[in-house]
Amino acid sequence: MTKNSNLAIIILAAGKGSRMKSDLPKVMHKIAGRTMLGWLIESCESLNPEKLIVVTAPDMDEVVDAVSPHLVVFQKEQNGTGDAVKPALEHLKDFKGRVLILMGDEPFVNLDVIQDMIDYEDIAAMAVTLDDPAGLGRLVLDKDGYLERIIEEKDCTAEQLKIKQGNAANYCVPATKLIDWVSQITNDNAQSEYYLTDLPEIAAKDGIKTKVFNVDVEIDWGINNRVQLAEHERYAQEKLREKAMMSGVTMIDPNSVTLSWDTEFGQDIIIESAVCIGLGTSIEGNVVIHAFSHIEGAIIEQGAEIGPFARIRPKSLIGKGATIGNFIEVNRSNIKPGAKAKHVSYLGDSTIGEKSNIGAGTVIANYDGFFKHKTVIGKNVFVGSNSTIISPVEIGDGAIIAAGSNINKNITENAMAIGRSRQENHQGWATQYRYVKKEQKKLEDED
Ligand code: UD1
Ligand code: MG
């Protein structure tokens, strides 16, 4: 798609995020399995900017990797949002369009309002009205509704704290003015930081008024701590579930289901309570996922049935109409169409052929303490209950494994394998045993 040569975007993401109490840069914390920054970059990409520049700190390698292929610049010391934009300006010297400045800790921007801000010809600032705008800068408007100044909460008087209109901290500024205005920001405030929020006052000195663009929000604005992170997670989950249900997924108890940002669904799927779907999962039509199941990195094909209490781990494929029942763990395995494992099994590094039946308590011992090995089970194989299959092993089509077997040799097609010690029956032994024991007890009681 052609780029919008009139638009550059700067995302500020160099802050320490000290209120998160974390070793991880704040913007790398995840919502529905995707980083805050990832969510925001996706929205920015939909605007096709000429340049997308992310400001981060020199020690935040994780952020650099996440931003690729977009531009990354470094703020050497975290002296505030007004200082953070400076390294990005180096890349905008010859740029004459609009510069959208966004905060990395505000992952869910409203693109309609952002577009209105881009389309406006002068400086624009986004505002949110909240019952409790705690933590946000407060907006002071003039009699015509233009933004006179933004006062950071720590610099507010008791009276100013009562203002409900908070600073959403998304701005759109003409590039030709931005470099000059930013150079005028000082750190003369309660936190001795360079506040980007000084821009409206500085613009006013040039006779330019800042227009306010209000945005409706359903959550606290921005993420500064883990409570706000959890609130954004709840919000994202709600939206993902709504999207899934609208596309043909029935959820018995939606609030107990967690999805990932990239979960893909077909139609006529039923998801029971307390199901967790991790990253990289695709679920085709007519699948039923019973309660308390955990699935990640897997493809579940048409009509398969999962759970209750199933765990499907990454690189697994559950074929058409296959059944993975209760207390089954499937790991890096290909369960072919119509195969069944219904009770208490571990299937790791394996292929289970079409229509094969894995009995209760089957364990595929795939790990020797150093290396993982593969087991390939053919079509229509019957594995008797409580069998241990010690990989690597190949089991031919139609083979039968007797219950309770330890299998560590290949089995040819249609053979029967039994790998257990034989049972011996001793006639009358139990009667004699009880007699002897009772006599011993009598003697003891007499003593
Ligand atoms: C900021 C605004 C506040 C607004 C709120 C909305 C300022 C001074 N305050 O406060 O008015 O209501 O956002 O969410 O702008 N960052 C840097 N370098 C720094 C400091 C911050 O890159 O030196 C980045 C952070 O990584 C973050 C963003 O800027 O993504 C905002 O910083 P943060 O410290 O969260 O500001 P708030 O206190 O939330
Ligand atoms: Mg913040």
mmCIF file of C-alpha atoms and ligand atoms in Angstrom, residues 12-16 19 26-27 55 75 77-84 103-106 135-138 150 152 166-169 171 191 193-197 221-224, ligand 1:
data_model
loop_
_atom_site.group_PDB
_atom_site.id
_atom_site.type_symbol
_atom_site.label_atom_id
_atom_site.label_comp_id
_atom_site.label_asym_id
_atom_site.label_seq_id
_atom_site.Cartn_x
_atom_site.Cartn_y
_atom_site.Cartn_z
ATOM 1 C CA LEU A 12 7.618 7.112 23.067
ATOM 2 C CA ALA A 13 8.769 3.904 24.704
ATOM 3 C CA ALA A 14 11.965 4.722 26.598
ATOM 4 C CA GLY A 15 10.445 5.162 30.062
ATOM 5 C CA LYS A 16 11.633 2.869 32.850
ATOM 6 C CA ARG A 19 5.494 1.628 38.618
ATOM 7 C CA LYS A 26 6.956 -1.565 30.362
ATOM 8 C CA VAL A 27 5.935 -1.631 26.690
ATOM 9 C CA VAL A 55 12.067 6.028 20.945
ATOM 10 C CA GLN A 75 16.902 8.530 24.548
ATOM 11 C CA GLU A 77 18.566 9.430 29.987
ATOM 12 C CA GLN A 78 14.898 9.232 30.859
ATOM 13 C CA ASN A 79 14.333 12.934 31.499
ATOM 14 C CA GLY A 80 10.666 13.012 30.532
ATOM 15 C CA THR A 81 8.401 12.873 27.492
ATOM 16 C CA GLY A 82 9.521 16.319 26.262
ATOM 17 C CA ASP A 83 13.114 15.098 26.093
ATOM 18 C CA ALA A 84 12.143 11.700 24.623
ATOM 19 C CA MET A 103 2.706 6.922 24.083
ATOM 20 C CA GLY A 104 3.934 3.314 24.076
ATOM 21 C CA ASP A 105 1.944 2.589 27.234
ATOM 22 C CA GLU A 106 -1.383 3.358 25.518
ATOM 23 C CA GLY A 135 -2.551 9.844 37.253
ATOM 24 C CA LEU A 136 -3.429 11.928 34.190
ATOM 25 C CA GLY A 137 -2.447 15.513 33.430
ATOM 26 C CA ARG A 138 -5.477 17.842 33.637
ATOM 27 C CA ILE A 150 -1.921 20.791 30.496
ATOM 28 C CA GLU A 152 0.606 17.360 35.354
ATOM 29 C CA GLY A 166 -7.510 14.273 31.395
ATOM 30 C CA ASN A 167 -4.613 14.340 28.963
ATOM 31 C CA ALA A 168 -4.690 11.258 26.724
ATOM 32 C CA ALA A 169 -1.162 12.277 25.636
ATOM 33 C CA TYR A 171 -0.730 14.756 19.897
ATOM 34 C CA GLN A 191 9.430 16.402 38.842
ATOM 35 C CA GLU A 193 11.389 16.587 33.957
ATOM 36 C CA TYR A 194 10.916 17.829 30.405
ATOM 37 C CA TYR A 195 7.162 17.562 29.874
ATOM 38 C CA LEU A 196 5.807 17.207 26.345
ATOM 39 C CA THR A 197 2.611 18.575 27.867
ATOM 40 C CA TRP A 221 -6.294 5.497 30.102
ATOM 41 C CA GLY A 222 -2.765 4.157 29.701
ATOM 42 C CA ILE A 223 -0.861 1.476 31.593
ATOM 43 C CA ASN A 224 1.414 2.568 34.409
HETATM 44 C C1 UD1 B 1 1.857 11.042 30.587
HETATM 45 C C2 UD1 B 1 1.538 12.530 30.478
HETATM 46 C C3 UD1 B 1 0.204 12.801 31.172
HETATM 47 C C4 UD1 B 1 -0.878 11.947 30.537
HETATM 48 C C5 UD1 B 1 -0.488 10.451 30.589
HETATM 49 C C6 UD1 B 1 -1.483 9.647 29.785
HETATM 50 C C7 UD1 B 1 3.644 13.769 30.435
HETATM 51 C C8 UD1 B 1 4.601 14.607 31.208
HETATM 52 N N1 UD1 B 1 2.594 13.312 31.096
HETATM 53 O O1 UD1 B 1 1.992 10.739 31.965
HETATM 54 O O2 UD1 B 1 -0.152 14.162 31.032
HETATM 55 O O3 UD1 B 1 -2.096 12.168 31.183
HETATM 56 O O4 UD1 B 1 0.811 10.264 29.994
HETATM 57 O O5 UD1 B 1 -1.118 8.318 29.744
HETATM 58 O O6 UD1 B 1 3.856 13.595 29.259
HETATM 59 N N2 UD1 B 1 8.723 8.022 28.165
HETATM 60 C C9 UD1 B 1 9.930 8.110 27.498
HETATM 61 N N3 UD1 B 1 10.957 8.804 28.100
HETATM 62 C C10 UD1 B 1 10.836 9.420 29.295
HETATM 63 C C11 UD1 B 1 9.587 9.322 29.959
HETATM 64 C C12 UD1 B 1 8.556 8.626 29.367
HETATM 65 O O7 UD1 B 1 10.084 7.576 26.406
HETATM 66 O O8 UD1 B 1 11.816 10.018 29.737
HETATM 67 C C13 UD1 B 1 7.633 7.256 27.544
HETATM 68 C C14 UD1 B 1 7.207 6.057 28.384
HETATM 69 O O9 UD1 B 1 7.889 4.892 27.967
HETATM 70 C C15 UD1 B 1 5.699 5.965 28.121
HETATM 71 C C16 UD1 B 1 5.298 7.383 27.748
HETATM 72 O O10 UD1 B 1 6.486 8.074 27.433
HETATM 73 O O11 UD1 B 1 5.415 5.082 27.042
HETATM 74 C C17 UD1 B 1 4.561 8.095 28.870
HETATM 75 O O12 UD1 B 1 5.379 8.130 30.023
HETATM 76 P P1 UD1 B 1 4.810 7.888 31.481
HETATM 77 O O13 UD1 B 1 5.918 7.986 32.445
HETATM 78 O O14 UD1 B 1 3.967 6.692 31.509
HETATM 79 O O15 UD1 B 1 3.902 9.207 31.626
HETATM 80 P P2 UD1 B 1 2.590 9.331 32.508
HETATM 81 O O16 UD1 B 1 2.968 9.552 33.923
HETATM 82 O O17 UD1 B 1 1.660 8.232 32.222
#
